[in-house]
Short mmCIF file of C-alpha atoms and ligand atoms in Angstrom, two decimals:
data_model
loop_
_atom_site.label_atom_id
_atom_site.label_comp_id
_atom_site.label_asym_id
_atom_site.label_seq_id
_atom_site.Cartn_x
_atom_site.Cartn_y
_atom_site.Cartn_z
CA MET A 1 89.80 66.32 104.52
CA GLU A 2 89.46 69.16 107.00
CA LYS A 3 91.87 68.92 109.88
CA SER A 4 90.52 69.12 113.36
CA PHE A 5 91.67 70.52 116.66
CA ASN A 6 91.21 68.72 119.97
CA TYR A 7 92.50 71.13 122.58
CA ALA A 8 92.76 74.76 123.48
CA VAL A 9 94.78 76.48 126.18
CA VAL A 10 93.61 79.83 127.53
CA ARG A 11 94.81 82.07 130.34
CA ARG A 12 92.34 83.90 132.58
CA PRO A 13 92.59 87.68 132.33
CA ALA A 14 94.52 89.34 135.15
CA GLU A 15 93.13 92.36 137.00
CA SER A 16 96.30 94.11 135.85
CA MET A 17 94.94 93.90 132.28
CA ILE A 18 93.84 97.51 132.71
CA ASN A 19 97.54 98.32 132.28
CA GLY A 20 97.96 96.28 129.10
CA ILE A 21 99.59 97.66 125.97
CA THR A 22 97.21 99.42 123.65
CA THR A 23 96.97 101.81 120.74
CA ALA A 24 93.15 101.82 120.85
CA SER A 25 91.24 104.74 122.26
CA LEU A 26 88.33 102.70 123.56
CA GLY A 27 88.96 103.24 127.28
CA LYS A 28 90.18 100.86 129.98
CA PRO A 29 88.79 97.32 130.00
CA ASP A 30 86.13 96.49 132.60
CA TYR A 31 87.66 93.54 134.43
CA ILE A 32 84.40 91.92 135.57
CA ASN A 33 82.97 92.09 132.07
CA ALA A 34 86.26 90.76 130.66
CA LEU A 35 85.91 87.70 132.92
CA LYS A 36 82.35 87.14 131.67
CA GLN A 37 83.45 87.50 128.06
CA HIS A 38 86.31 85.09 128.71
CA ASP A 39 83.84 82.53 130.13
CA ALA A 40 81.74 82.85 126.96
CA TYR A 41 84.86 82.47 124.80
CA ILE A 42 85.70 79.21 126.57
CA ASP A 43 82.10 78.04 126.05
CA ALA A 44 82.41 78.79 122.32
CA LEU A 45 85.61 76.73 122.04
CA GLU A 46 83.90 73.87 123.88
CA LYS A 47 80.94 74.10 121.46
CA CYS A 48 83.48 73.47 118.69
CA GLY A 49 84.46 70.23 120.38
CA LEU A 50 87.65 71.36 122.13
CA THR A 51 88.81 70.37 125.58
CA VAL A 52 89.95 73.66 127.10
CA LYS A 53 92.77 73.89 129.62
CA VAL A 54 92.38 77.09 131.62
CA LEU A 55 95.54 78.58 133.13
CA LYS A 56 95.45 80.86 136.17
CA ALA A 57 95.71 84.60 135.65
CA ASP A 58 99.22 86.01 135.91
CA GLU A 59 99.04 89.45 137.51
CA ASN A 60 102.69 90.16 136.66
CA PHE A 61 101.84 90.32 132.97
CA PRO A 62 98.87 92.53 132.01
CA ASP A 63 98.72 91.13 128.46
CA SER A 64 99.16 87.48 129.42
CA THR A 65 95.55 86.57 128.59
CA PHE A 66 96.66 86.98 124.95
CA ILE A 67 98.31 83.58 125.23
CA GLU A 68 98.50 83.00 121.48
CA ASP A 69 101.60 85.18 121.35
CA ALA A 70 103.55 83.00 123.79
CA ALA A 71 103.60 79.77 121.74
CA LEU A 72 102.88 78.26 118.35
CA CYS A 73 101.23 74.85 118.35
CA THR A 74 101.74 72.83 115.16
CA PRO A 75 100.76 69.20 114.55
CA ALA A 76 104.43 68.16 114.89
CA CYS A 77 105.75 70.34 117.70
CA ALA A 78 105.09 73.30 119.93
CA VAL A 79 107.32 76.36 119.71
CA ILE A 80 107.81 78.67 122.67
CA THR A 81 108.18 82.19 121.32
CA ASN A 82 110.23 85.17 122.43
CA PRO A 83 107.79 88.10 122.49
CA GLY A 84 109.06 91.33 121.02
CA ALA A 85 107.19 93.56 123.47
CA VAL A 86 109.47 94.06 126.48
CA THR A 87 106.60 93.88 128.99
CA ARG A 88 105.45 90.57 127.49
CA LYS A 89 108.75 88.64 127.46
CA GLY A 90 108.09 86.95 130.81
CA GLU A 91 104.80 85.48 129.59
CA ILE A 92 106.61 82.44 128.25
CA ALA A 93 107.67 81.29 131.73
CA GLY A 94 105.88 78.05 132.49
CA MET A 95 104.73 77.47 128.92
CA ARG A 96 107.10 74.51 128.48
CA GLU A 97 105.52 72.77 131.45
CA VAL A 98 101.99 73.51 130.22
CA LEU A 99 102.68 72.30 126.69
CA SER A 100 104.61 69.21 127.75
CA GLU A 101 101.24 67.77 128.78
CA PHE A 102 100.38 67.71 125.06
CA TYR A 103 103.68 67.65 123.15
CA ASP A 104 106.82 65.49 123.16
CA VAL A 105 108.72 67.98 121.02
CA ILE A 106 108.96 71.58 122.19
CA GLU A 107 111.17 74.05 120.37
CA GLU A 108 112.11 77.64 121.27
CA ILE A 109 112.83 80.96 119.61
CA HIS A 110 115.99 82.53 121.03
CA SER A 111 117.25 86.13 121.25
CA PRO A 112 118.15 88.10 119.27
CA GLY A 113 115.20 86.53 117.46
CA THR A 114 111.81 87.79 118.58
CA LEU A 115 108.49 86.30 117.57
CA GLU A 116 104.89 86.63 118.73
CA ALA A 117 102.62 83.95 117.32
CA GLY A 118 99.91 86.49 116.52
CA ASP A 119 102.26 87.03 113.60
CA VAL A 120 101.96 83.43 112.45
CA MET A 121 99.13 82.14 110.27
CA MET A 122 98.81 78.45 109.45
CA ALA A 123 97.43 77.40 106.06
CA GLY A 124 97.79 73.63 105.85
CA SER A 125 101.45 72.77 106.41
CA HIS A 126 102.60 76.25 105.37
CA TYR A 127 103.00 79.06 107.88
CA TYR A 128 103.01 82.75 106.99
CA VAL A 129 105.19 84.74 109.37
CA GLY A 130 104.65 88.49 109.68
CA LEU A 131 107.65 90.75 110.11
CA SER A 132 106.27 93.32 112.51
CA ALA A 133 107.32 95.57 115.37
CA ARG A 134 107.10 92.40 117.51
CA THR A 135 108.56 89.71 115.23
CA ASN A 136 111.95 90.34 113.69
CA ASN A 137 113.67 88.70 110.73
CA GLU A 138 115.88 86.55 112.98
CA GLY A 139 112.84 85.25 114.87
CA ALA A 140 111.03 84.48 111.62
CA GLU A 141 114.11 82.68 110.22
CA GLN A 142 114.42 80.59 113.39
CA LEU A 143 110.76 79.62 113.14
CA ILE A 144 111.01 78.70 109.47
CA ALA A 145 114.08 76.52 110.24
CA ILE A 146 112.10 74.76 112.98
CA LEU A 147 109.14 74.23 110.63
CA ASN A 148 111.44 72.83 107.92
CA LYS A 149 113.01 70.46 110.43
CA HIS A 150 109.55 69.03 111.11
CA GLY A 151 108.44 68.76 107.46
CA MET A 152 106.55 72.07 107.25
CA THR A 153 107.28 75.32 105.43
CA GLY A 154 107.13 79.03 106.14
CA SER A 155 107.42 82.35 104.35
CA LYS A 156 107.83 85.91 105.56
CA ILE A 157 105.31 88.71 105.03
CA PRO A 158 106.39 92.29 105.80
CA LEU A 159 103.94 94.40 107.81
CA ASN A 160 103.89 98.17 107.78
CA GLU A 161 100.54 99.11 109.27
CA MET A 162 99.22 96.36 111.50
CA LEU A 163 100.13 95.10 114.96
CA HIS A 164 100.24 91.42 114.05
CA LEU A 165 99.80 89.40 110.85
CA LYS A 166 96.50 88.02 112.10
CA THR A 167 95.23 91.52 112.86
CA GLY A 168 94.28 91.63 109.19
CA LEU A 169 94.20 88.00 108.04
CA SER A 170 92.55 84.74 109.05
CA TYR A 171 92.73 81.48 107.15
CA ILE A 172 89.40 79.69 107.62
CA GLU A 173 90.28 76.53 105.64
CA ASN A 174 88.98 75.35 102.23
CA ASN A 175 91.22 77.97 100.59
CA ASN A 176 89.17 80.80 102.16
CA LEU A 177 91.07 83.76 103.57
CA LEU A 178 89.61 86.70 105.48
CA ILE A 179 91.73 89.62 104.40
CA TYR A 180 91.92 93.33 105.02
CA GLY A 181 94.05 96.42 104.44
CA GLU A 182 97.73 96.21 103.48
CA PHE A 183 97.49 92.46 102.88
CA LEU A 184 95.24 93.01 99.86
CA ARG A 185 98.37 94.21 98.04
CA GLU A 186 100.37 91.07 98.93
CA LYS A 187 100.78 88.76 95.91
CA GLU A 188 101.39 85.69 98.12
CA PHE A 189 97.70 85.72 99.01
CA ASP A 190 96.39 85.82 95.44
CA LYS A 191 96.01 82.04 95.39
CA PHE A 192 93.33 82.15 98.08
CA ASN A 193 89.64 82.82 97.75
CA LYS A 194 89.74 86.26 99.38
CA ILE A 195 86.85 87.24 101.62
CA ILE A 196 87.51 90.97 101.84
CA ILE A 197 86.62 92.57 105.15
CA ASP A 198 85.05 96.03 104.98
CA PRO A 199 87.21 98.81 106.48
CA GLU A 200 84.57 99.67 109.09
CA GLU A 201 84.60 96.02 110.21
CA SER A 202 88.38 95.59 110.12
CA TYR A 203 88.55 94.23 113.67
CA SER A 204 86.64 91.14 112.53
CA ALA A 205 89.40 90.18 110.06
CA ASN A 206 90.68 88.37 113.14
CA SER A 207 88.22 85.50 113.34
CA VAL A 208 88.96 81.87 114.15
CA TRP A 209 88.17 78.63 112.33
CA VAL A 210 87.65 75.72 114.72
CA ASN A 211 86.53 72.33 113.44
CA GLY A 212 84.31 73.65 110.65
CA LYS A 213 82.80 76.53 112.62
CA VAL A 214 84.09 80.12 112.61
CA LEU A 215 84.21 82.24 115.74
CA VAL A 216 83.59 85.88 114.80
CA PRO A 217 83.71 88.89 117.12
CA ALA A 218 80.16 90.04 117.96
CA GLY A 219 78.86 93.14 116.24
CA PHE A 220 80.26 92.74 112.71
CA LYS A 221 77.24 91.83 110.64
CA GLY A 222 78.90 92.23 107.25
CA THR A 223 81.71 89.81 108.11
CA ARG A 224 79.30 87.40 109.76
CA GLU A 225 77.12 87.23 106.65
CA LYS A 226 80.11 86.83 104.29
CA ILE A 227 81.40 83.90 106.32
CA LYS A 228 77.94 82.32 106.45
CA THR A 229 77.61 82.75 102.68
CA ALA A 230 80.92 80.92 102.30
CA GLY A 231 79.22 77.94 103.96
CA TYR A 232 80.31 78.09 107.58
CA GLU A 233 78.41 77.99 110.82
CA VAL A 234 79.28 81.20 112.66
CA ILE A 235 79.52 81.59 116.43
CA GLU A 236 79.62 85.23 117.56
CA VAL A 237 81.69 85.98 120.64
CA ASP A 238 81.76 89.36 122.37
CA VAL A 239 85.38 90.30 123.04
CA SER A 240 84.90 94.06 123.31
CA GLU A 241 86.90 94.31 126.56
CA PHE A 242 89.89 92.65 124.89
CA ARG A 243 89.58 94.87 121.85
CA LYS A 244 90.35 97.80 124.15
CA LEU A 245 93.87 96.27 124.41
CA ASP A 246 94.23 95.61 120.67
CA GLY A 247 93.51 91.94 121.34
CA GLY A 248 91.55 89.81 118.88
CA LEU A 249 89.69 86.54 119.12
CA SER A 250 92.64 84.43 118.05
CA CYS A 251 94.95 86.04 120.64
CA LEU A 252 92.94 84.51 123.48
CA SER A 253 93.82 80.86 122.86
CA LEU A 254 96.21 78.26 121.58
CA ARG A 255 94.34 75.70 119.47
CA PHE A 256 95.72 72.36 118.38
N1 LIG B 1 97.79 94.32 124.18
C1 LIG B 1 98.24 93.29 123.38
C2 LIG B 1 99.52 93.58 122.72
O1 LIG B 1 99.80 94.74 122.43
O2 LIG B 1 100.32 92.71 122.50
#
């Protein structure tokens, strides 16, 4: 039976987002438009049946709207991460208090381990953990030990080209995996039904399954049609202002 999510936590974009980390050359985000897009993102999560907790913007951290990196929410426990990007480390402050509303068990990743949960992809009770510029081996090992303690498993996937694991991969349940780029060469993913994302639509490899529907970034017709053909209802969400900061759809929420 398909699992279901009940809640999401999001953080409003800060005006300081214009100073967020980026490798994209798409210009600075328009803050007013980012707020509108964020409103529509929340609406889309609500359409999927989630109750959405909206945290206040944190101007001290330009990338803090990408809340997915600050915690991993599993069915058994939440895990507060230790972001690898120096300017993002402080984003975890307050996450314990936020998550204690939903979780009795909250674990943590400790230095020298670093981990951003954009590098973690859940497929059933198994979690793939990307080794990236943001998530180191020690952080991945700590997470896998936490998962094992709570009856789940994890395995490490080296990254050479992408920011985060979920930059190029999204598990959309029923054994279906959106996949792009370097991950096509990874044997661990051969067991999935691969829905290969076209290079010119690579940004949409980061899409999000929520309760049987798939949120897809607006403007990627090829990906949208492939996901529809696989039997899903698709909800398109425009996140172009967040893309300017290398942020994807999944980065904007914790879902559990
Ligand atoms: N701007 C999002 C990140 O680089 O983590």
